[in-house]
Coordinates of C-alpha atoms in Angstrom, one line a residue:
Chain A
X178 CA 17.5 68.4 -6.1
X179 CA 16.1 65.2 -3.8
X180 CA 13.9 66.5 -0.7
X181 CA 15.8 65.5 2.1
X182 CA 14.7 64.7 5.2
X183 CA 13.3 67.0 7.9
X184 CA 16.1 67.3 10.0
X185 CA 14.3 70.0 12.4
X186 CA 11.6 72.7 13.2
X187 CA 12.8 75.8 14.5
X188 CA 10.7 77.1 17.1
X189 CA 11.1 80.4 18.7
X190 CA 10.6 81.3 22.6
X191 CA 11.1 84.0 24.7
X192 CA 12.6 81.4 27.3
X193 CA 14.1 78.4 26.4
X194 CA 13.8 77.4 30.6
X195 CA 10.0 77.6 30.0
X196 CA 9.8 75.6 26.9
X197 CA 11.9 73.4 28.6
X198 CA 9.5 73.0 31.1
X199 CA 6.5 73.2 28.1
X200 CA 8.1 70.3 25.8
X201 CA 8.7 68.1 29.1
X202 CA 6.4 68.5 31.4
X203 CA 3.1 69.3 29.3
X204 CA 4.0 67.3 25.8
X205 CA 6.4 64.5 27.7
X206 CA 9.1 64.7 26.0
X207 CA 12.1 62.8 27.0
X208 CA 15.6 63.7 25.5
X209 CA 16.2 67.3 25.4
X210 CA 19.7 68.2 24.5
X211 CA 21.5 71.2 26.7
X212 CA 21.2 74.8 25.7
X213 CA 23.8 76.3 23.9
X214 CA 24.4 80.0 23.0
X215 CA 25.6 80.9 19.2
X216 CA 26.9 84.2 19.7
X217 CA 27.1 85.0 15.8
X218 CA 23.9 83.9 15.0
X219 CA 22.3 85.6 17.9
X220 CA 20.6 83.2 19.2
X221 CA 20.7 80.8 22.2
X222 CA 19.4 76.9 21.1
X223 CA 18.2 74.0 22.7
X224 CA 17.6 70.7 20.7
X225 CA 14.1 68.8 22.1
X226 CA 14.3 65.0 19.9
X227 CA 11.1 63.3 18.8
X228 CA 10.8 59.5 18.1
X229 CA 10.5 58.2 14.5
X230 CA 9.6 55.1 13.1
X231 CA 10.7 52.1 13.9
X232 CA 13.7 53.2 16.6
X233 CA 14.7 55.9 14.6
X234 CA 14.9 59.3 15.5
X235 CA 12.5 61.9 14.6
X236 CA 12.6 65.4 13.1
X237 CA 14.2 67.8 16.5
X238 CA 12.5 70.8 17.6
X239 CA 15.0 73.6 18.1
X240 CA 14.0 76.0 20.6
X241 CA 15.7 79.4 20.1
X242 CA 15.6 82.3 22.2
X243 CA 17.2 85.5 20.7
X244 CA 20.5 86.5 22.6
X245 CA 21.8 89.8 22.8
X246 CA 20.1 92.8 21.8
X247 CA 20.2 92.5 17.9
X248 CA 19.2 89.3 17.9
X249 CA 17.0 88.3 15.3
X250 CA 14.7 87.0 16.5
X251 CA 13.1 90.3 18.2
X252 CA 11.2 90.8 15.1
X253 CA 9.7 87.5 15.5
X254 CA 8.7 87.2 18.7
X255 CA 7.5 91.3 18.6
X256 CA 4.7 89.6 16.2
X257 CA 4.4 86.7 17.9
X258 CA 5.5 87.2 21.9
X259 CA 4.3 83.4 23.3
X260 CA 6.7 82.4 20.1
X261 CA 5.8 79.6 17.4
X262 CA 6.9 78.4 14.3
X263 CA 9.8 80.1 12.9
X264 CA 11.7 77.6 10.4
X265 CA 11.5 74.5 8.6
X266 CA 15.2 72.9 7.9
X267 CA 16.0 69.9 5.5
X268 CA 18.8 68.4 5.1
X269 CA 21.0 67.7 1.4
X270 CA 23.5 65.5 0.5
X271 CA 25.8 68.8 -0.8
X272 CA 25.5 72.1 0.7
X273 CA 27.2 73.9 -2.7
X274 CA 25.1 71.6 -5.3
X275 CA 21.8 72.8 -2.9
X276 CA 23.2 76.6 -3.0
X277 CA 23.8 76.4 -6.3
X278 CA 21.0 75.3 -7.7
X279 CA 18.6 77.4 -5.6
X280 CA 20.8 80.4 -6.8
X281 CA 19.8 79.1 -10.1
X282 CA 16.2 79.4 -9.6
X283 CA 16.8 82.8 -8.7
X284 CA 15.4 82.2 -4.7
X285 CA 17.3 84.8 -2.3
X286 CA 19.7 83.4 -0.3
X287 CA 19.9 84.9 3.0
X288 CA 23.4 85.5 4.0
X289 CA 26.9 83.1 3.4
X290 CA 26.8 79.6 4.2
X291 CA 28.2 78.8 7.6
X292 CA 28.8 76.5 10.4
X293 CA 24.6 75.5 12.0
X294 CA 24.1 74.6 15.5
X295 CA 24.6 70.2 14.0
X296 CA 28.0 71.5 13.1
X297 CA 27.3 71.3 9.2
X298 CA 27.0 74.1 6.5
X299 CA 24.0 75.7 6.3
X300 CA 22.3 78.7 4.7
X301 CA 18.8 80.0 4.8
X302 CA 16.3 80.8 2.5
X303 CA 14.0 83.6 1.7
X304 CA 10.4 83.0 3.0
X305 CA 9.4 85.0 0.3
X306 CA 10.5 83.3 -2.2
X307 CA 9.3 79.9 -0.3
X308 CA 5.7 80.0 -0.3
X309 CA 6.0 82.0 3.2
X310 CA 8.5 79.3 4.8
X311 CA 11.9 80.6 6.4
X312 CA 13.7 78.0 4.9
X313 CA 17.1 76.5 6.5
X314 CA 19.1 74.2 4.2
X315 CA 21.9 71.8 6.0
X316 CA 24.6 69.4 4.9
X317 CA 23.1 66.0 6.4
X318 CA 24.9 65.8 10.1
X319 CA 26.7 62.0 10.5
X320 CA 25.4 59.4 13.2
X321 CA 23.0 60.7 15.5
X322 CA 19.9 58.5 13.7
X323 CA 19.0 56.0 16.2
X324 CA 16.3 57.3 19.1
X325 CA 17.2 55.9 22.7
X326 CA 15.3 56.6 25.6
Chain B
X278 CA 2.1 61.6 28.3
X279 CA 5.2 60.5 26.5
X280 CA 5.8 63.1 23.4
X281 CA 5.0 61.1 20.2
X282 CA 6.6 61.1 16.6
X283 CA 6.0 64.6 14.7
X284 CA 3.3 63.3 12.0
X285 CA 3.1 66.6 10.3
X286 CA 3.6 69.8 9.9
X287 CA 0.4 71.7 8.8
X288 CA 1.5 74.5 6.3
X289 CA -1.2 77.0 4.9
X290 CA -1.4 77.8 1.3
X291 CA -3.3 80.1 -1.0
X292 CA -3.0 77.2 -3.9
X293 CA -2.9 73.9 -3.0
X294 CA -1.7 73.2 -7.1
X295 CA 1.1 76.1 -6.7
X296 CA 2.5 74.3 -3.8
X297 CA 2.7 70.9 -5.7
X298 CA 5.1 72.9 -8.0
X299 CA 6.9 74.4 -4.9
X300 CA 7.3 71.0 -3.4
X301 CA 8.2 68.9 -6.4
X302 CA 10.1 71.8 -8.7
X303 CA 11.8 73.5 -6.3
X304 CA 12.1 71.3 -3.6
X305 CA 12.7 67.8 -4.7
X306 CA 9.6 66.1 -3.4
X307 CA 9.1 62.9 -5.0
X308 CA 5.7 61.5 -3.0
X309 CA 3.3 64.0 -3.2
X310 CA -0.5 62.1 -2.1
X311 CA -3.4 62.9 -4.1
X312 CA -5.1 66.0 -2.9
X313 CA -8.6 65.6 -1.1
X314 CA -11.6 67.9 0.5
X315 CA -12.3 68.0 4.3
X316 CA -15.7 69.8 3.5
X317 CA -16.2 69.7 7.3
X318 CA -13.6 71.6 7.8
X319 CA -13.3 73.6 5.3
X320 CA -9.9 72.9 4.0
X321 CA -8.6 71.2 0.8
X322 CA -5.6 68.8 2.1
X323 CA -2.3 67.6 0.3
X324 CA 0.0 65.6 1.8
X325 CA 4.1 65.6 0.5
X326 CA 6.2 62.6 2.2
X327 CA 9.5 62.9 3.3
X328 CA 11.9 60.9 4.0
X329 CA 12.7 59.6 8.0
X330 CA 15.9 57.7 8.7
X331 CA 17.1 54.3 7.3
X332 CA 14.0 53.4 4.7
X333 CA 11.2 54.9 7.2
X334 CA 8.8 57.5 6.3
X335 CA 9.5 61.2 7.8
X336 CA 7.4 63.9 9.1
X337 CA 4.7 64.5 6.5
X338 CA 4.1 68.2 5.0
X339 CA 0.2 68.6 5.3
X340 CA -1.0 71.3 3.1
X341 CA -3.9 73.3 3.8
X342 CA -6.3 75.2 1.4
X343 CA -9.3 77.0 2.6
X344 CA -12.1 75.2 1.2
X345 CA -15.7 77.7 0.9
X346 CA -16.3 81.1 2.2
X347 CA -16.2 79.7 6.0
X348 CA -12.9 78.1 6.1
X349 CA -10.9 78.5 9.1
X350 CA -7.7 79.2 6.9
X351 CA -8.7 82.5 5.6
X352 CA -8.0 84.2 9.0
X353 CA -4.6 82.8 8.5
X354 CA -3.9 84.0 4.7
X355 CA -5.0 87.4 5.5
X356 CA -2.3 87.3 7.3
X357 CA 0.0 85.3 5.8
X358 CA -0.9 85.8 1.9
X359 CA 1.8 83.5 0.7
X360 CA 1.3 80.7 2.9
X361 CA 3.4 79.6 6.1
X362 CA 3.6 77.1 8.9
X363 CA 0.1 76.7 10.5
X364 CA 0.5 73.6 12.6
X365 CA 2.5 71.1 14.6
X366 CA 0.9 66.8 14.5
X367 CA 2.1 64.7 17.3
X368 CA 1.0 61.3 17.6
X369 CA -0.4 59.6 20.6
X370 CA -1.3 56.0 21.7
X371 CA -4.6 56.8 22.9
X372 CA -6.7 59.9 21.9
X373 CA -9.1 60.1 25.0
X374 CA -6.0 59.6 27.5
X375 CA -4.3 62.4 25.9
X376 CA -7.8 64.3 25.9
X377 CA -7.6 63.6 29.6
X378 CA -4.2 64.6 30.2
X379 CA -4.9 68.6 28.5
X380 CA -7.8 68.5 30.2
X381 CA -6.5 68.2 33.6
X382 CA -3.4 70.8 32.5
X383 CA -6.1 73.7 32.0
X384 CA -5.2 73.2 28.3
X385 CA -8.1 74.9 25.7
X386 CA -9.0 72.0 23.5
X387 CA -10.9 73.6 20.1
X388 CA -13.6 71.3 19.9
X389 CA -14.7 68.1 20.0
X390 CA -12.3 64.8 19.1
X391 CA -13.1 64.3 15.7
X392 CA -11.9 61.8 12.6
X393 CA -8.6 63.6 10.9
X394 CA -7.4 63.7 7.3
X395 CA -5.2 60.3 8.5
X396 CA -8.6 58.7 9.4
X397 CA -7.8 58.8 13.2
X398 CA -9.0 60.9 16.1
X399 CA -7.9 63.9 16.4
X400 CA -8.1 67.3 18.2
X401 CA -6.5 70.8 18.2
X402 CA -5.2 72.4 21.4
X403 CA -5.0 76.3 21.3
X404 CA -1.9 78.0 20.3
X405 CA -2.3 80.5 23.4
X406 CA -2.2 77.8 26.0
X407 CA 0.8 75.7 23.9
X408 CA 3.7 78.0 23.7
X409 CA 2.2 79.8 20.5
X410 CA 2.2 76.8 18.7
X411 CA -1.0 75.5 17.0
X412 CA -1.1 72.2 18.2
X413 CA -3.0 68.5 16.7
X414 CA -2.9 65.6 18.6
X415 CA -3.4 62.5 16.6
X416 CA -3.9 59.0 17.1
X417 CA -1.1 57.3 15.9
X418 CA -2.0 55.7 12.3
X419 CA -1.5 52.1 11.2
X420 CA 1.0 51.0 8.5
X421 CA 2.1 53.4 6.0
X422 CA 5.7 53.8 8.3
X423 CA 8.0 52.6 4.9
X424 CA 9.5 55.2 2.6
X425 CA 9.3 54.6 -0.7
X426 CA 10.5 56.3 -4.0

């Protein structure tokens, strides 16, 4: 396998509203994307894009707040209640070449692969097993490179 | 202040040569810098490229060893034994605006600005005050913005 690039950093919050108000008003961020619930992941998200080089975009925060009451991300922010950094997500060319050959280095794989919040196949990945780094594994998304603000 | 590229992620590690495994064996990663002390802080650093959109360079992984008995990084592996995500990089323009502008928020700044592992100013802001985030502000680098492999 090829690292791939960095598509995004999962942060979690107890309030996507305040984080909104954290990643725009305190760190100036321009293009946040509109919240969106994921009822079967349990989670509600919000995308918050970062410049890259040379007019491209950057690696996207993703803001999730947990959503109903087995959400899980309780666990998460129980630990940690202000939030912080939850997952680390890169993207692959082919989302069964990538499962198959972590499944080959024996790394737990967390669940079936299903439908993320870009609209790809994704699966997650053990921390464990990842030198303590929840893991998220997606199908590069198409388009959707190019920063504008 | 306008939100700046994501330079790095910090990630904590017990063993800065077990992650060069992790990174290159398991994950992929085909640019992996040369490893270097920060005696000053007492951290051993290792930066892994990956790769941004269209030929530029991505958010960097900075790993992050405890270097001598006083290293600030210890706090965080007795909590975190295997490792984890320690820190978030943005870039800015200017470092003493962006001082100014945390400053004047109420924002704890841990300590003074001070040359990073990049060779730029830098400073941390506390998690507490940042959304539980761990937060470096950098000033953005020259060069180095091309991808190569």
């Amino acid at each position: 396998m090829k690292l791939g690039r960095l598509n995004h950093i999962g942060v979690a919050t107890p309030s996507i509203e305040e984080s909104i108000h954290y990643y725009r008003d305190v760190m100036g961020a321009i293009n946040i994307r509109e919240p969106f619930d994921m009822e079967e992941q349990g989670v509600k998200v919000c995308f918050v894009d970062t410049p890259g080089y040379d007019g491209t975009s950057g690696t996207q925060i993703e803001l999730i707040e947990p959503l109903g009451a087995d959400s899980p991300i309780h666990g998460f922010l129980a630990k940690n209640p202000a939030g912080g950094q939850h997952h680390l997500c890169y993207e692959v060319e082919d989302i069964d070449d990538a499962r198959k050959w972590f499944e080959e280095l024996g790394k737990r794989i967390l669940g079936p692969t299903r439908i993320g919040a870009h609209g790809t196949p994704i699966f997650f990945l053990h921390p464990k097993d990842m030198m303590g780094q929840l893991t998220e594994i997606m199908q590069t998304p198409e388009g959707d490179g190019y920063w504008s603000n």
